Amino acid sequence: MRRFLDAVYDAAGYLAAFFMVGVLAMVLASVVGRLAGFNLRGSDAYAGYCMAAASFLALAQTLKRGEHIRVTLFLESFGGKLKRPLELWCHAAGTFFCAILAFYSARLAWQSRAFHDISQGNDATPLWIPQLAMAAGALVLLVAMVDDFVLLIRRGELRGAHADELKAIE
Amino acid sequence: MDAFITGALIVLLFALLGSGLWIGISLLGVAWIGMELFTSRPVGDSMAVTVWGSLSSWTLTALPLFVWMGEILFRTRLSEDMFKGLAPWLSRLPGRLLHTNIIGCTLFAAVSGSSAATCATIGKMTLPELKRRGYPEDMTVATLAGAGTLGLLIPPSIIMIVYGVSADVSITRLFIAGVVPGLLLAGLFMGYTIAWSLIHPERIPPPDAHMTFREKIHASRHLFPVVGLIALVLGSIYVGIATATEAAALGVVGALILSAIQGSMNAKVFMESLMGATRLYCMIAFILAGAAFLTLAMGYIGLPRRLAEFIGALGLSPLWLLFWLMVFYVVLGCFLDGISMVVLTMGVILPTIVKAGIDLVWFGIFLVLVVEMAQITPPVGFNLFVLQAMTKREITWIARVSLPLFLLMAAAVSLIYFFPGIVTWLPARMA
């Protein structure tokens, strides 16, 4: 089970990286297209879809590595006694909201397919196809969150994601 | 009653954030609760549509690409090359090699969108080199902490993309508007270093062996890669042949070529940079998604409009409004990172800014400067974290030695207020 779950997060992560390259490829294609004088239809929209797929599919792996940013100031300073209840609360609330996100993401893709929702840009993509990546990513995130929640209940301690180990963005 | 509930939502948001709940989830959660309480619209569906729309928008595609470019450059020998190229020219200037921190960060900021990456990339070369030569550690760390924040102000800048997308301001204009204030700030830092060195000449070690002019020129060849990359990315934006997104794509390709020429690129490094960039972007995207939904929810609740009316009724002059905003952001920066701060407040504060008649490009630069200040204020400041990891010093010590540079940034904020041309002059000259 453990190995299977980790493989799922990794697979989603690699798929996200693939779409990241996709963003680059789409933007470069439109640059090259403009220089060479042909217009690649919808490459702007495809770059957007690739970006959305990359962000959603990587959610679980980023969570698992403790790289989603959170305010750890109080979590760390209360230390000992309050830390565990706070962590439990965070994972419970996280599971709840991730479940909502996963459910409605899946519903969005399903509705787009049921109502034949087509992109308004000149790519005319049926929107359910790119939205499938959003639904899949949100679902894997939910699985990862539940996974962490269960680990936390069983073992009482997760990986130590301290503030200074978080990757900095600015 | 309404005011009470909006107040309660704000308290709830800070309670969730403070409890350690992931920032993206906190934003989604508060928006969801707020909309459930206030509207009869289908909340979950609005959430999915808003999140999808914000994360698949073309304007945002510059962001993952600039993140990736930074991840590639971080893994090259660029910082080493820049040190070799810069050092020979600085031996006569009071403060000598301390200026490699400032000029190095300024140059690197022009190819990197993040201040933490700028700080880490330059610092991994200058910190050990300056220590070995006997430069005072407090000044080394202080100049690095201050100049590292230039990564935000000098384009490309991740936080400007985030601001541009949330405030619907041209990212290209923001980028160009950041150039002169960035150089101004670098100039202030160098001036401070020179002044400090003239007061404490005994603490600056003697120069390295003298080099002839020809040798110096020869050493400068190491600067070509970074200057070429700057010309590629910023030049193409300024001349108007590329959008910010296209420049970012060119930047990724340029960075890949540069590292291949240097010999620091291989399959392993490529995968590391790609996976690292994907996760880093994913983390930012999650916050952006939450903020987009929160902005929508706040709009339904009417908070931004009411805040604008409230502040309008106070009759604050723009000067006082901006002063209080600066205080507010620096305090908020004690708990939150810059991107969260910007996305969290933009949806609420923007109508107030528009109503006060403040130019949105100018406000973007103001905001970036204030966020820069927040980067080096404890307890949460990403540059402090980076420097703490590199120097093994207490965060409070780093913050204390960086205080003069913090004050210089505050001075820069008042300079752009009294001379707005510093910000608006260059964008007005664009094609």
Coordinates of C-alpha atoms in Angstrom, one line a residue:
Chain A
M1 CA 0.0 0.0 0.0
R2 CA 2.7 2.4 1.0
R3 CA 4.7 1.8 -2.1
F4 CA 1.6 2.0 -4.3
L5 CA 0.6 5.4 -2.8
D6 CA 4.1 6.9 -3.2
A7 CA 4.2 5.6 -6.8
V8 CA 0.9 7.5 -7.4
Y9 CA 2.2 10.8 -6.1
D10 CA 5.5 10.4 -8.0
A11 CA 3.6 9.5 -11.2
A12 CA 1.4 12.6 -10.8
G13 CA 4.5 14.6 -10.1
Y14 CA 6.3 13.4 -13.3
L15 CA 3.2 14.1 -15.3
A16 CA 3.1 17.6 -13.9
A17 CA 6.8 18.1 -14.9
F18 CA 5.9 16.9 -18.4
F19 CA 3.2 19.6 -18.6
M20 CA 5.7 22.1 -17.4
V21 CA 7.8 21.3 -20.4
G22 CA 4.5 21.6 -22.4
V23 CA 4.1 25.2 -21.3
L24 CA 7.6 26.0 -22.6
A25 CA 7.0 24.1 -25.8
M26 CA 3.7 25.9 -26.5
V27 CA 5.1 29.4 -25.8
L28 CA 8.2 28.6 -28.0
A29 CA 5.9 27.2 -30.7
S30 CA 4.0 30.5 -30.9
V31 CA 7.3 32.5 -30.9
V32 CA 8.7 30.4 -33.7
G33 CA 5.4 30.5 -35.5
R34 CA 5.3 34.2 -35.5
L35 CA 8.9 34.5 -36.7
A36 CA 8.3 32.0 -39.5
G37 CA 5.1 33.7 -40.4
F38 CA 2.5 31.0 -39.6
N39 CA 0.0 31.2 -36.8
L40 CA -0.2 28.1 -34.6
R41 CA -3.9 28.0 -33.7
G42 CA -4.6 28.1 -30.0
S43 CA -1.0 27.7 -28.7
D44 CA -1.8 30.4 -26.1
A45 CA -4.7 28.4 -24.7
Y46 CA -2.7 25.2 -24.8
A47 CA 0.0 26.8 -22.7
G48 CA -2.6 27.8 -20.2
Y49 CA -4.0 24.2 -20.1
C50 CA -0.5 22.8 -19.6
M51 CA 0.1 25.3 -16.8
A52 CA -3.1 24.3 -15.0
A53 CA -2.3 20.6 -15.4
A54 CA 1.2 21.1 -14.1
S55 CA -0.1 23.0 -11.0
F56 CA -2.8 20.5 -10.1
L57 CA -0.9 17.3 -10.7
A58 CA 2.1 18.4 -8.6
L59 CA -0.1 19.3 -5.6
A60 CA 0.2 15.9 -3.8
Q61 CA 4.0 15.6 -4.2
T62 CA 4.5 19.1 -3.0
L63 CA 2.3 18.4 0.0
K64 CA 4.2 15.2 0.7
R65 CA 7.5 17.0 0.7
G66 CA 6.3 19.6 3.0
E67 CA 6.8 22.3 0.4
H68 CA 3.3 23.9 0.6
I69 CA 3.8 27.0 2.5
R70 CA 2.1 27.5 5.9
V71 CA 2.6 29.7 8.9
T72 CA 4.6 27.6 11.3
L73 CA 5.4 30.4 13.7
F74 CA 2.9 29.3 16.4
L75 CA 3.0 25.7 15.5
E76 CA 6.7 25.6 16.3
S77 CA 6.7 28.1 19.2
F78 CA 4.0 26.3 21.2
G79 CA 6.1 23.2 20.7
G80 CA 5.4 20.1 22.8
K81 CA 1.8 20.0 24.0
L82 CA -0.2 22.1 21.5
K83 CA 1.7 20.9 18.5
R84 CA 0.0 17.6 18.0
P85 CA -3.6 18.9 18.5
L86 CA -2.8 21.7 16.0
E87 CA -1.4 19.3 13.5
L88 CA -4.5 17.1 13.8
W89 CA -6.7 20.0 13.4
C90 CA -4.8 21.2 10.3
H91 CA -5.0 17.8 8.7
A92 CA -8.7 17.4 9.5
A93 CA -9.6 20.8 8.0
G94 CA -7.2 20.1 5.1
T95 CA -9.0 16.8 4.4
F96 CA -12.4 18.5 4.5
F97 CA -11.5 21.3 2.1
C98 CA -9.5 19.1 -0.2
A99 CA -12.5 16.8 -0.4
I100 CA -14.6 19.8 -1.5
L101 CA -12.0 20.8 -4.0
A102 CA -11.7 17.3 -5.4
F103 CA -15.5 16.8 -5.6
Y104 CA -16.3 20.1 -7.4
S105 CA -13.2 19.8 -9.7
A106 CA -14.5 16.4 -10.9
R107 CA -18.0 17.9 -11.2
L108 CA -16.7 20.8 -13.3
A109 CA -15.1 18.4 -15.8
W110 CA -18.2 16.2 -15.8
Q111 CA -20.5 19.2 -16.4
S112 CA -18.3 20.5 -19.2
R113 CA -18.6 17.2 -20.9
A114 CA -22.3 16.9 -20.3
F115 CA -23.0 20.4 -21.6
H116 CA -20.4 20.2 -24.5
D117 CA -18.6 23.2 -23.1
I118 CA -16.1 24.4 -25.7
S119 CA -13.2 26.9 -25.1
Q120 CA -14.1 30.4 -26.3
G121 CA -10.7 31.0 -27.7
N122 CA -9.7 30.0 -31.3
D123 CA -8.5 26.6 -30.0
A124 CA -12.1 25.3 -29.6
T125 CA -11.0 22.6 -27.2
P126 CA -13.7 20.7 -25.4
L127 CA -13.0 22.0 -21.9
W128 CA -13.5 18.7 -20.1
I129 CA -10.2 17.3 -21.5
P130 CA -7.9 19.8 -19.8
Q131 CA -10.2 20.0 -16.8
L132 CA -9.7 16.2 -16.3
A133 CA -6.1 17.0 -15.2
M134 CA -7.5 19.4 -12.6
A135 CA -9.9 16.8 -11.3
A136 CA -7.2 14.1 -11.2
G137 CA -4.7 16.4 -9.4
A138 CA -7.3 17.5 -6.8
L139 CA -8.2 13.8 -6.2
V140 CA -4.5 12.8 -5.7
L141 CA -4.1 15.7 -3.3
L142 CA -7.1 14.5 -1.3
V143 CA -5.5 11.0 -1.1
A144 CA -2.2 12.4 0.0
M145 CA -3.9 14.5 2.7
V146 CA -5.9 11.6 4.0
D147 CA -2.7 9.5 3.9
D148 CA -0.8 12.1 6.0
F149 CA -3.8 12.4 8.4
V150 CA -3.7 8.6 9.0
L151 CA 0.1 8.6 9.4
L152 CA -0.3 11.4 11.9
I153 CA -2.9 9.6 14.0
R154 CA -0.9 6.3 14.0
R155 CA 2.5 7.6 14.6
G156 CA 1.9 11.0 16.1
E157 CA 4.7 12.7 14.1
L158 CA 5.1 13.6 10.5
R159 CA 8.2 14.7 8.7
G160 CA 9.6 17.9 10.3
A161 CA 8.8 20.6 7.8
H162 CA 10.3 23.6 9.7
A163 CA 9.9 27.1 8.3
D164 CA 13.5 27.3 7.3
E165 CA 13.2 24.1 5.3
L166 CA 10.4 25.5 3.3
K167 CA 11.5 26.5 -0.1
A168 CA 11.5 30.3 -0.5
I169 CA 9.6 31.9 -3.3
E170 CA 10.1 35.6 -3.3
Chain B
M1 CA -24.5 43.3 11.1
D2 CA -22.7 43.0 7.7
A3 CA -19.7 44.8 9.1
F4 CA -19.7 42.3 12.0
I5 CA -19.7 39.3 9.8
T6 CA -17.0 40.6 7.5
G7 CA -14.9 41.3 10.6
A8 CA -15.6 37.8 11.8
L9 CA -14.4 36.4 8.5
I10 CA -11.1 38.4 8.7
V11 CA -10.6 37.1 12.2
L12 CA -11.4 33.6 11.0
L13 CA -8.9 33.9 8.1
F14 CA -6.1 34.9 10.5
A15 CA -7.0 32.2 12.9
L16 CA -6.8 29.6 10.2
L17 CA -3.5 30.9 8.9
G18 CA -2.1 31.2 12.4
S19 CA -3.2 27.6 13.3
G20 CA -0.7 26.4 10.6
L21 CA -3.3 25.4 8.0
W22 CA -1.7 25.6 4.5
I23 CA -2.1 29.1 3.1
G24 CA -3.8 28.0 -0.1
I25 CA -6.3 25.9 1.8
S26 CA -7.0 28.7 4.4
L27 CA -7.9 31.1 1.6
L28 CA -10.1 28.5 -0.1
G29 CA -11.7 27.6 3.2
V30 CA -12.5 31.2 4.3
A31 CA -13.9 32.0 0.9
W32 CA -16.1 28.9 0.9
I33 CA -17.5 29.6 4.4
G34 CA -18.0 33.3 3.5
M35 CA -19.9 32.5 0.4
E36 CA -22.0 29.8 2.1
L37 CA -23.1 32.4 4.7
F38 CA -23.7 35.3 2.3
T39 CA -25.0 34.1 -1.0
S40 CA -27.4 31.6 -2.3
R41 CA -25.2 30.8 -5.3
P42 CA -23.8 27.3 -5.8
V43 CA -20.6 27.8 -3.9
G44 CA -18.7 24.7 -4.9
D45 CA -19.3 25.2 -8.6
S46 CA -18.2 28.9 -8.4
M47 CA -15.1 27.7 -6.7
A48 CA -14.2 25.2 -9.3
V49 CA -14.8 27.6 -12.2
T50 CA -12.8 30.4 -10.5
V51 CA -9.9 28.2 -9.6
W52 CA -9.8 26.7 -13.1
G53 CA -10.0 30.2 -14.7
S54 CA -7.2 31.6 -12.6
L55 CA -4.8 28.8 -13.1
S56 CA -5.3 28.3 -16.8
S57 CA -5.0 32.0 -17.8
W58 CA -2.5 32.9 -20.5
T59 CA -1.1 36.0 -18.6
L60 CA 0.1 33.8 -15.7
T61 CA 2.2 31.5 -17.9
A62 CA 5.2 33.8 -17.5
L63 CA 5.3 32.7 -13.9
P64 CA 6.2 29.0 -14.1
L65 CA 8.7 29.7 -16.8
F66 CA 10.6 32.4 -14.8
V67 CA 10.5 30.0 -11.8
W68 CA 12.1 27.3 -13.9
M69 CA 14.7 29.7 -15.3
G70 CA 15.7 30.6 -11.7
E71 CA 16.0 26.9 -10.8
I72 CA 18.3 26.3 -13.8
L73 CA 20.5 29.3 -13.1
F74 CA 20.8 28.4 -9.4
R75 CA 22.5 25.1 -10.4
T76 CA 25.1 26.8 -12.7
R77 CA 28.5 28.3 -12.0
L78 CA 27.1 31.7 -12.7
S79 CA 27.8 33.2 -9.3
E80 CA 31.4 32.1 -9.4
D81 CA 31.9 33.6 -12.8
M82 CA 30.3 36.9 -11.7
F83 CA 32.5 37.1 -8.7
K84 CA 35.6 36.6 -10.9
G85 CA 34.4 39.2 -13.4
L86 CA 33.5 41.9 -10.8
A87 CA 36.2 41.6 -8.2
P88 CA 39.1 43.2 -10.1
W89 CA 37.2 46.4 -10.7
L90 CA 36.2 47.0 -7.1
S91 CA 39.6 47.1 -5.3
R92 CA 39.9 50.9 -5.4
L93 CA 36.3 51.6 -4.2
P94 CA 35.9 52.1 -0.4
G95 CA 34.4 48.9 0.8
R96 CA 36.1 46.9 -2.0
L97 CA 34.7 43.5 -2.4
L98 CA 31.6 44.2 -0.3
H99 CA 30.3 45.7 -3.5
T100 CA 30.4 42.3 -5.2
N101 CA 27.4 41.5 -3.1
I102 CA 25.4 44.5 -4.3
I103 CA 26.5 44.6 -7.9
G104 CA 26.3 40.8 -8.1
C105 CA 22.7 40.8 -6.7
T106 CA 21.7 43.6 -9.1
L107 CA 23.0 41.7 -12.1
F108 CA 21.5 38.4 -11.0
A109 CA 18.2 40.1 -10.1
A110 CA 17.9 41.0 -13.8
V111 CA 17.7 37.3 -14.8
S112 CA 16.0 36.0 -11.7
G113 CA 12.5 36.7 -10.4
S114 CA 13.0 35.9 -6.8
S115 CA 14.9 37.6 -4.0
A116 CA 15.6 34.4 -2.1
A117 CA 17.1 32.8 -5.2
T118 CA 19.2 36.0 -5.8
C119 CA 20.4 36.0 -2.2
A120 CA 21.2 32.3 -2.2
T121 CA 23.0 32.3 -5.6
I122 CA 25.2 35.3 -4.9
G123 CA 25.7 34.4 -1.3
K124 CA 27.0 30.9 -1.9
M125 CA 30.0 32.5 -3.7
T126 CA 30.6 35.8 -1.8
L127 CA 30.0 34.6 1.8
P128 CA 33.0 32.2 1.9
E129 CA 35.2 34.3 -0.4
L130 CA 34.7 37.5 1.7
K131 CA 35.2 35.6 4.9
R132 CA 38.4 34.1 3.7
R133 CA 39.8 37.6 2.9
G134 CA 38.8 38.9 6.3
Y135 CA 35.9 41.2 5.6
P136 CA 33.7 42.0 8.6
E137 CA 30.9 39.4 8.7
D138 CA 28.2 41.9 9.8
M139 CA 28.7 44.1 6.7
T140 CA 28.9 41.1 4.4
V141 CA 25.7 39.6 5.6
A142 CA 23.9 43.0 5.8
T143 CA 24.8 44.0 2.2
L144 CA 23.7 40.6 1.0
A145 CA 20.4 40.7 2.9
G146 CA 19.6 44.1 1.5
A147 CA 20.8 43.6 -2.1
G148 CA 19.2 40.2 -2.3
T149 CA 15.8 41.8 -2.1
L150 CA 16.5 43.5 -5.4
G151 CA 15.4 40.2 -7.0
L152 CA 11.9 41.4 -6.4
L153 CA 12.2 44.9 -7.8
I154 CA 14.5 44.4 -10.8
P155 CA 12.7 42.6 -13.6
P156 CA 11.9 39.8 -14.2
S157 CA 10.0 39.6 -10.9
I158 CA 7.6 36.8 -9.8
I159 CA 5.8 39.1 -7.4
M160 CA 5.2 41.7 -10.1
I161 CA 3.6 39.0 -12.3
V162 CA 1.4 38.1 -9.3
Y163 CA 0.5 41.7 -8.8
G164 CA -0.1 42.3 -12.5
V165 CA -2.4 39.4 -12.8
S166 CA -4.4 40.3 -9.6
A167 CA -4.6 44.0 -10.3
D168 CA -5.0 43.6 -14.1
V169 CA -2.0 45.8 -14.8
S170 CA 0.4 45.2 -17.8
I171 CA 3.2 43.0 -16.6
T172 CA 5.5 44.4 -19.2
R173 CA 5.0 48.0 -17.9
L174 CA 5.6 46.8 -14.3
F175 CA 8.8 45.2 -15.3
I176 CA 10.1 48.2 -17.1
A177 CA 8.9 50.5 -14.2
G178 CA 11.0 48.5 -11.8
V179 CA 14.4 49.1 -13.5
V180 CA 15.1 52.7 -12.4
P181 CA 13.9 52.2 -8.7
G182 CA 16.0 49.0 -8.6
L183 CA 19.1 50.8 -9.8
L184 CA 18.4 53.7 -7.4
L185 CA 18.2 51.2 -4.5
A186 CA 21.4 49.5 -5.5
G187 CA 23.0 53.0 -5.6
L188 CA 21.8 53.8 -2.1
F189 CA 23.2 50.5 -0.8
M190 CA 26.6 51.2 -2.5
G191 CA 26.6 54.7 -1.1
Y192 CA 26.0 53.4 2.4
T193 CA 28.8 50.8 2.0
I194 CA 31.2 53.5 0.8
A195 CA 30.3 55.8 3.7
W196 CA 30.6 53.0 6.3
S197 CA 34.0 52.0 4.9
L198 CA 35.3 55.6 5.1
I199 CA 34.3 55.7 8.7
H200 CA 35.7 52.3 9.5
P201 CA 38.8 52.0 7.2
E202 CA 40.6 49.6 9.6
R203 CA 37.9 47.0 9.2
I204 CA 38.3 46.6 5.4
P205 CA 41.1 44.2 4.5
P206 CA 43.7 45.3 1.9
P207 CA 43.0 44.7 -1.8
D208 CA 44.1 41.6 -3.7
A209 CA 47.2 41.7 -5.9
H210 CA 47.1 44.6 -8.3
M211 CA 46.0 43.8 -11.9
T212 CA 46.7 45.8 -15.0
F213 CA 43.9 47.2 -17.0
R214 CA 44.3 44.5 -19.7
E215 CA 44.1 41.8 -17.0
K216 CA 40.9 43.3 -15.6
I217 CA 39.3 43.4 -19.0
H218 CA 40.3 39.8 -19.5
A219 CA 38.8 38.8 -16.2
S220 CA 35.5 40.5 -17.2
R221 CA 34.9 38.0 -19.9
H222 CA 33.3 36.0 -17.2
L223 CA 30.5 38.5 -17.1
F224 CA 29.4 37.9 -20.7
P225 CA 27.0 35.0 -20.0
V226 CA 24.9 36.9 -17.5
V227 CA 25.0 40.1 -19.5
G228 CA 23.9 38.2 -22.6
L229 CA 21.0 36.6 -20.7
I230 CA 19.9 40.0 -19.4
A231 CA 20.0 41.4 -22.9
L232 CA 17.9 38.5 -24.2
V233 CA 15.2 38.7 -21.5
L234 CA 14.9 42.4 -20.7
G235 CA 16.0 43.6 -24.1
S236 CA 13.3 41.6 -25.9
I237 CA 10.6 42.9 -23.5
Y238 CA 11.8 46.6 -23.7
V239 CA 12.1 46.7 -27.4
G240 CA 8.6 45.2 -27.6
I241 CA 9.4 42.1 -29.7
A242 CA 8.4 39.8 -26.9
T243 CA 5.7 39.6 -24.2
A244 CA 6.7 38.8 -20.6
T245 CA 5.7 35.2 -21.2
E246 CA 7.7 34.9 -24.4
A247 CA 10.7 36.5 -22.8
A248 CA 10.4 34.0 -20.0
A249 CA 10.5 31.1 -22.5
L250 CA 13.5 32.6 -24.2
G251 CA 15.1 32.9 -20.8
V252 CA 14.6 29.2 -20.0
V253 CA 16.2 28.3 -23.3
G254 CA 19.0 30.8 -22.7
A255 CA 19.6 29.5 -19.2
L256 CA 19.7 25.9 -20.6
I257 CA 22.2 26.9 -23.3
L258 CA 24.4 28.8 -20.8
S259 CA 24.6 25.9 -18.4
A260 CA 25.3 23.5 -21.2
I261 CA 28.2 25.7 -22.4
Q262 CA 29.5 25.9 -18.8
G263 CA 29.3 22.1 -18.7
S264 CA 27.1 22.2 -15.6
M265 CA 24.1 20.7 -17.3
N266 CA 23.3 17.0 -17.5
A267 CA 20.3 14.8 -17.3
K268 CA 20.3 14.7 -13.5
V269 CA 20.6 18.5 -13.1
F270 CA 18.0 19.0 -15.8
M271 CA 15.5 16.8 -14.0
E272 CA 16.3 18.4 -10.6
S273 CA 15.7 21.9 -12.0
L274 CA 12.5 20.7 -13.7
M275 CA 11.0 18.9 -10.7
G276 CA 12.1 21.7 -8.3
A277 CA 10.5 24.3 -10.5
T278 CA 7.3 22.3 -10.9
R279 CA 6.8 22.0 -7.1
L280 CA 7.8 25.6 -6.4
Y281 CA 5.3 26.8 -9.0
C282 CA 2.7 24.4 -7.7
M283 CA 3.0 25.9 -4.2
I284 CA 2.6 29.4 -5.6
A285 CA -0.3 28.3 -7.8
F286 CA -2.2 26.8 -4.8
I287 CA -2.0 30.2 -3.1
L288 CA -3.1 32.0 -6.3
A289 CA -6.1 29.6 -6.7
G290 CA -7.2 30.2 -3.1
A291 CA -6.7 34.0 -3.4
A292 CA -8.7 34.1 -6.7
F293 CA -11.7 32.4 -5.0
L294 CA -11.4 34.6 -1.9
T295 CA -11.4 37.7 -4.1
L296 CA -14.6 36.5 -5.7
A297 CA -16.2 35.8 -2.4
M298 CA -15.1 39.1 -1.0
G299 CA -16.6 40.8 -4.0
Y300 CA -20.0 39.2 -3.3
I301 CA -19.8 40.2 0.3
G302 CA -18.9 43.7 -0.8
L303 CA -15.9 44.1 1.5
P304 CA -13.6 45.9 -1.0
R305 CA -16.3 48.5 -1.9
R306 CA -17.2 49.1 1.8
L307 CA -13.5 49.4 2.7
A308 CA -13.0 51.9 -0.1
E309 CA -16.0 53.9 1.2
F310 CA -14.8 53.7 4.8
I311 CA -11.3 54.9 3.9
G312 CA -12.7 57.5 1.5
A313 CA -14.8 58.9 4.4
L314 CA -11.7 59.2 6.6
G315 CA -10.4 61.8 4.2
L316 CA -6.8 60.6 4.4
S317 CA -4.4 62.3 2.0
P318 CA -2.6 59.9 -0.4
L319 CA 0.6 60.4 1.6
W320 CA -1.0 59.2 4.9
L321 CA -2.9 56.4 3.1
L322 CA 0.4 55.1 1.7
F323 CA 2.2 55.6 5.0
W324 CA -0.4 53.4 6.8
L325 CA -0.4 50.9 4.1
M326 CA 3.4 50.6 4.4
V327 CA 3.1 50.1 8.1
F328 CA 0.4 47.5 7.6
Y329 CA 2.4 45.6 5.0
V330 CA 5.6 45.5 7.1
V331 CA 3.6 44.2 10.1
L332 CA 1.8 41.7 7.9
G333 CA 5.2 40.7 6.6
C334 CA 6.1 39.5 10.1
F335 CA 3.7 36.6 9.6
L336 CA 3.2 36.1 5.9
D337 CA 5.4 35.7 2.8
G338 CA 5.3 38.4 0.1
I339 CA 3.1 36.6 -2.5
S340 CA 0.5 35.7 0.0
M341 CA 0.5 39.3 1.3
V342 CA -0.1 40.6 -2.2
V343 CA -2.8 38.2 -3.3
L344 CA -4.6 38.4 0.0
T345 CA -4.8 42.2 0.1
M346 CA -5.2 43.1 -3.6
G347 CA -8.8 42.0 -4.0
V348 CA -9.7 44.1 -1.0
I349 CA -7.5 47.1 -1.3
L350 CA -7.5 47.8 -5.0
P351 CA -10.8 49.8 -5.1
T352 CA -9.4 52.1 -2.4
I353 CA -6.2 52.7 -4.4
V354 CA -8.2 53.4 -7.5
K355 CA -10.5 55.8 -5.6
A356 CA -7.5 57.7 -4.2
G357 CA -6.4 58.3 -7.8
I358 CA -3.1 56.4 -7.4
D359 CA -1.5 55.1 -10.6
L360 CA -1.6 51.3 -10.5
V361 CA 1.8 50.8 -12.1
W362 CA 3.3 53.2 -9.5
F363 CA 1.4 51.4 -6.7
G364 CA 2.8 48.1 -7.9
I365 CA 6.4 49.3 -7.5
F366 CA 5.5 50.8 -4.1
L367 CA 4.1 47.4 -3.1
V368 CA 7.1 45.5 -4.2
L369 CA 9.4 47.9 -2.3
V370 CA 7.4 47.5 0.9
V371 CA 7.3 43.7 0.4
E372 CA 11.1 43.9 0.0
M373 CA 11.3 45.5 3.4
A374 CA 9.2 42.8 4.8
Q375 CA 11.7 40.2 3.5
I376 CA 14.2 41.2 6.0
T377 CA 12.0 41.8 9.1
P378 CA 11.8 38.9 11.6
P379 CA 10.3 36.5 12.4
V380 CA 9.1 35.6 8.9
G381 CA 11.4 36.9 6.1
F382 CA 12.6 34.7 3.4
N383 CA 15.9 36.4 3.0
L384 CA 16.5 35.9 6.7
F385 CA 15.8 32.2 6.4
V386 CA 18.1 31.9 3.5
L387 CA 20.9 33.8 5.3
Q388 CA 20.3 31.9 8.5
A389 CA 20.7 28.6 6.6
M390 CA 23.9 29.8 4.9
T391 CA 25.6 31.6 7.9
K392 CA 24.3 29.5 10.8
R393 CA 23.7 32.8 12.7
E394 CA 20.7 33.8 14.7
I395 CA 17.9 35.3 12.7
T396 CA 17.7 38.2 15.1
W397 CA 21.4 39.0 14.6
I398 CA 20.9 39.0 10.8
A399 CA 17.9 41.3 11.1
R400 CA 19.8 43.6 13.4
V401 CA 22.8 44.0 11.1
S402 CA 20.5 44.5 8.2
L403 CA 18.5 47.3 9.9
P404 CA 20.4 50.2 8.1
L405 CA 19.5 48.7 4.7
F406 CA 15.9 48.4 5.8
L407 CA 16.0 52.1 6.6
L408 CA 17.5 52.8 3.2
M409 CA 14.6 50.9 1.6
A410 CA 12.1 53.1 3.6
A411 CA 14.0 56.1 2.2
A412 CA 13.6 54.7 -1.3
V413 CA 9.9 54.5 -0.7
S414 CA 9.7 58.2 0.2
L415 CA 11.9 59.0 -2.8
I416 CA 9.5 57.4 -5.3
Y417 CA 6.6 59.2 -3.5
F418 CA 8.1 62.6 -3.8
F419 CA 9.6 62.0 -7.3
P420 CA 7.2 59.6 -9.0
G421 CA 9.1 60.1 -12.2
I422 CA 11.6 57.6 -10.9
V423 CA 8.9 55.0 -11.6
T424 CA 7.0 56.4 -14.5
W425 CA 9.8 57.9 -16.7
L426 CA 11.1 54.7 -18.3
P427 CA 7.7 53.0 -19.0
A428 CA 6.6 56.2 -20.7
R429 CA 9.5 55.9 -23.1
M430 CA 8.6 52.4 -24.2
A431 CA 7.6 51.5 -27.7

